[in-house]
CSV table of N, CA and C in Angstrom, one decimal:
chain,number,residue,atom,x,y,z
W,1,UNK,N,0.9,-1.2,0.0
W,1,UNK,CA,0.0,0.0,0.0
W,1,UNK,C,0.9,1.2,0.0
W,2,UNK,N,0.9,2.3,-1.2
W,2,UNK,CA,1.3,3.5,-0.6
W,2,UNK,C,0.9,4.6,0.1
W,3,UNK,N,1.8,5.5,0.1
W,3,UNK,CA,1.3,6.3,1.0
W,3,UNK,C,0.2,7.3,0.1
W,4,UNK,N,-0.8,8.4,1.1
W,4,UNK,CA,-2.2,8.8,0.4
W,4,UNK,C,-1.2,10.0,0.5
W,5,UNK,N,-1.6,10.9,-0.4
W,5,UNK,CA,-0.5,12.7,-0.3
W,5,UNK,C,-1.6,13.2,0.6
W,6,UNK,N,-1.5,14.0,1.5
W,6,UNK,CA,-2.3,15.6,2.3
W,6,UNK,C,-2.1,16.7,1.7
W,7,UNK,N,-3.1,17.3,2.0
W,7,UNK,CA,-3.1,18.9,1.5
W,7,UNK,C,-2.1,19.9,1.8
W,8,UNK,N,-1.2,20.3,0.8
W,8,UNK,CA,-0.1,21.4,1.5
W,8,UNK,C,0.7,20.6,1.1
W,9,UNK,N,1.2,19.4,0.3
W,9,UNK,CA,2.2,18.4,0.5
W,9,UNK,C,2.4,18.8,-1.2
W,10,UNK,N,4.1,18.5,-1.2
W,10,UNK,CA,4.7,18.6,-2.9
W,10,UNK,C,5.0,17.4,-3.6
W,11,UNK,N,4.5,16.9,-4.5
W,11,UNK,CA,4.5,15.1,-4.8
W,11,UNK,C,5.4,15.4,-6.3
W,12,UNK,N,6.0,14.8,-7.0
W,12,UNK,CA,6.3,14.5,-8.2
W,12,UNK,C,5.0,14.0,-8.9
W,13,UNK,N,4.5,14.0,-10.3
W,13,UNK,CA,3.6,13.6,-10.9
W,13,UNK,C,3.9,13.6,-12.6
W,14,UNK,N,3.5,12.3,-12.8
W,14,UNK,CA,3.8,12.6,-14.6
W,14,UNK,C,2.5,12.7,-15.3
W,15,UNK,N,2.7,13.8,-16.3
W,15,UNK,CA,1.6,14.0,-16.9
W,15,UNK,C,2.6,13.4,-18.4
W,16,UNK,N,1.4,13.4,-19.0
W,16,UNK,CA,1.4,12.8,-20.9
W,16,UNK,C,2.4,14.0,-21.7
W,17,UNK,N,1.7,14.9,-21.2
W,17,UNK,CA,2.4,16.2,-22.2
W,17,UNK,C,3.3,17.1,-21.7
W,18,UNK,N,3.5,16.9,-20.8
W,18,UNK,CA,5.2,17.6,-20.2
W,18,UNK,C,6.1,16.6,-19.0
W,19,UNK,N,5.8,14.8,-19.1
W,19,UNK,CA,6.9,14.4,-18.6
W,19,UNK,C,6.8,14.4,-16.8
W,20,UNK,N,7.8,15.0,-16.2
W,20,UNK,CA,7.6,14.7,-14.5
W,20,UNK,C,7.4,16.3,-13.9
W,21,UNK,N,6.9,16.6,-13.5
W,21,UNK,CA,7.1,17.9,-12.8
W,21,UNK,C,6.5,18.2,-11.3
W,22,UNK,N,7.1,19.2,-10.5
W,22,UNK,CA,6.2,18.9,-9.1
W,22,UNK,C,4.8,19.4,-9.0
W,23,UNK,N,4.0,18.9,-8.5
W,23,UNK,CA,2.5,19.6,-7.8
W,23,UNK,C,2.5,19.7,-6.6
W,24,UNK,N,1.1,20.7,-6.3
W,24,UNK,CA,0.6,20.5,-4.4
W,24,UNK,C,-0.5,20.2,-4.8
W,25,UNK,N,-0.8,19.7,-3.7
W,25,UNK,CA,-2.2,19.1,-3.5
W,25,UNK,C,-2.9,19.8,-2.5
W,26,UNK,N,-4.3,20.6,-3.9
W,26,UNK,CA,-5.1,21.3,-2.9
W,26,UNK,C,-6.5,20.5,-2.3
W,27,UNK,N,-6.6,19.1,-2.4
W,27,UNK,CA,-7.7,18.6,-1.9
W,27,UNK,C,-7.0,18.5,-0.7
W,28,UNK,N,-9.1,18.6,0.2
W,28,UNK,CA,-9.3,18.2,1.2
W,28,UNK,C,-8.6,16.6,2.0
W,29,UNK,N,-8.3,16.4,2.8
W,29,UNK,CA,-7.2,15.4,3.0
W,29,UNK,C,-8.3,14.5,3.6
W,30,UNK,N,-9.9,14.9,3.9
W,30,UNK,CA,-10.7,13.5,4.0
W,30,UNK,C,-11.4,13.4,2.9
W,31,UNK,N,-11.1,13.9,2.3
W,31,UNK,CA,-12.0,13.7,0.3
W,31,UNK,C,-10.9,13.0,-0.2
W,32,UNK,N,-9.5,12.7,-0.1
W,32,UNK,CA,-8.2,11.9,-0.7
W,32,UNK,C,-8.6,10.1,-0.8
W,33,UNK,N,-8.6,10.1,0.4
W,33,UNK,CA,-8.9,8.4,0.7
W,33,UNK,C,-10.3,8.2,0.3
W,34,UNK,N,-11.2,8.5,0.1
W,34,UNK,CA,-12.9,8.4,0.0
W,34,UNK,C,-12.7,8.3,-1.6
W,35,UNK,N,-12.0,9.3,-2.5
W,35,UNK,CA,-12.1,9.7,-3.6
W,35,UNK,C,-11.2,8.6,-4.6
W,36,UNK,N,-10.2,8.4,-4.0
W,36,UNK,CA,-8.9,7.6,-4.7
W,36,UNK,C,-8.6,8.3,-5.2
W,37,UNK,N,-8.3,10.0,-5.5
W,37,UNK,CA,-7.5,11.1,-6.3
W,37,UNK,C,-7.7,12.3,-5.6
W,38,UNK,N,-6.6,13.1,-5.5
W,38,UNK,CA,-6.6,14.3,-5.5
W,38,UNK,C,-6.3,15.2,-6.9
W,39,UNK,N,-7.2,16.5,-6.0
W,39,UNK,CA,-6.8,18.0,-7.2
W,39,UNK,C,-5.3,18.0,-6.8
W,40,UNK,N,-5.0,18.5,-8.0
W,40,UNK,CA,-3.5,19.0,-7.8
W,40,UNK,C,-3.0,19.9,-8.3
W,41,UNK,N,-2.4,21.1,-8.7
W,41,UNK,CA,-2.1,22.2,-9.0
W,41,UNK,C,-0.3,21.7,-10.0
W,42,UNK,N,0.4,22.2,-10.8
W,42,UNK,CA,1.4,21.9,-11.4
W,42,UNK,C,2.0,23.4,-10.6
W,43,UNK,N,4.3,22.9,-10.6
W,43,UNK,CA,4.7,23.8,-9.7
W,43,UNK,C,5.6,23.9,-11.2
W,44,UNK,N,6.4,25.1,-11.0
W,44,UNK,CA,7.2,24.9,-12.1
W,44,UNK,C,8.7,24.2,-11.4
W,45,UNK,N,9.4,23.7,-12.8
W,45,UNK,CA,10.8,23.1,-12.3
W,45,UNK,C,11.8,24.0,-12.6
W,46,UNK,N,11.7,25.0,-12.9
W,46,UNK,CA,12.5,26.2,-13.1
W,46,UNK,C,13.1,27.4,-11.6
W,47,UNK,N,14.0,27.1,-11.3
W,47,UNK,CA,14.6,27.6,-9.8
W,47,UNK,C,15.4,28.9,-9.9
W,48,UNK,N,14.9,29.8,-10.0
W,48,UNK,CA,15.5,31.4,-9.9
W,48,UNK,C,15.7,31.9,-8.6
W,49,UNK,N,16.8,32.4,-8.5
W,49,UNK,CA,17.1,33.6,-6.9
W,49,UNK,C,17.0,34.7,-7.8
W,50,UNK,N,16.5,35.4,-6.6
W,50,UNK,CA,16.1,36.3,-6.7
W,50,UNK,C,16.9,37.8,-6.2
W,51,UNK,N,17.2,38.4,-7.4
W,51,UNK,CA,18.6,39.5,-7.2
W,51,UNK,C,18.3,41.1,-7.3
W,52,UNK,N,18.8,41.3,-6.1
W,52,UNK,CA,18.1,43.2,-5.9
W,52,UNK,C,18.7,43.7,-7.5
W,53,UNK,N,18.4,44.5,-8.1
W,53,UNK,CA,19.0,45.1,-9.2
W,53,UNK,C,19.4,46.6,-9.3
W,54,UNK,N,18.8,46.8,-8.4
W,54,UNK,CA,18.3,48.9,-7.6
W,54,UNK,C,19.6,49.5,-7.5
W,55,UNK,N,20.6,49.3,-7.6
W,55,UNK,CA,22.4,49.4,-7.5
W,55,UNK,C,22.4,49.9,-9.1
């Protein structure tokens, strides 16, 4: 059995048309187990800092 994801949590997921990318999961965490799926939102995989430029 694995584990069910909670709400607030960042999972890996592959979709068809772009491959692996992260999500959060905005379902309710007693609608997950009842449901067998959560909503999930896509995060981007792209990691920028963030640089004062005002100089």
């Amino acid at each position: 059995m694995s584990a069910l994801p909670t709400r607030r949590e960042i999972w890996w997921c592959e979709f068809a048309e772009t491959d692996r990318r992260p999500v959060v999961v905005l379902s309710r965490d007693a609608a997950i187990p009842r449901l067998r799926r959560a909503l999930v939102a896509p995060c981007t995989t792209t990691m920028a800092v963030a640089v004062d430029c005002s100089d």
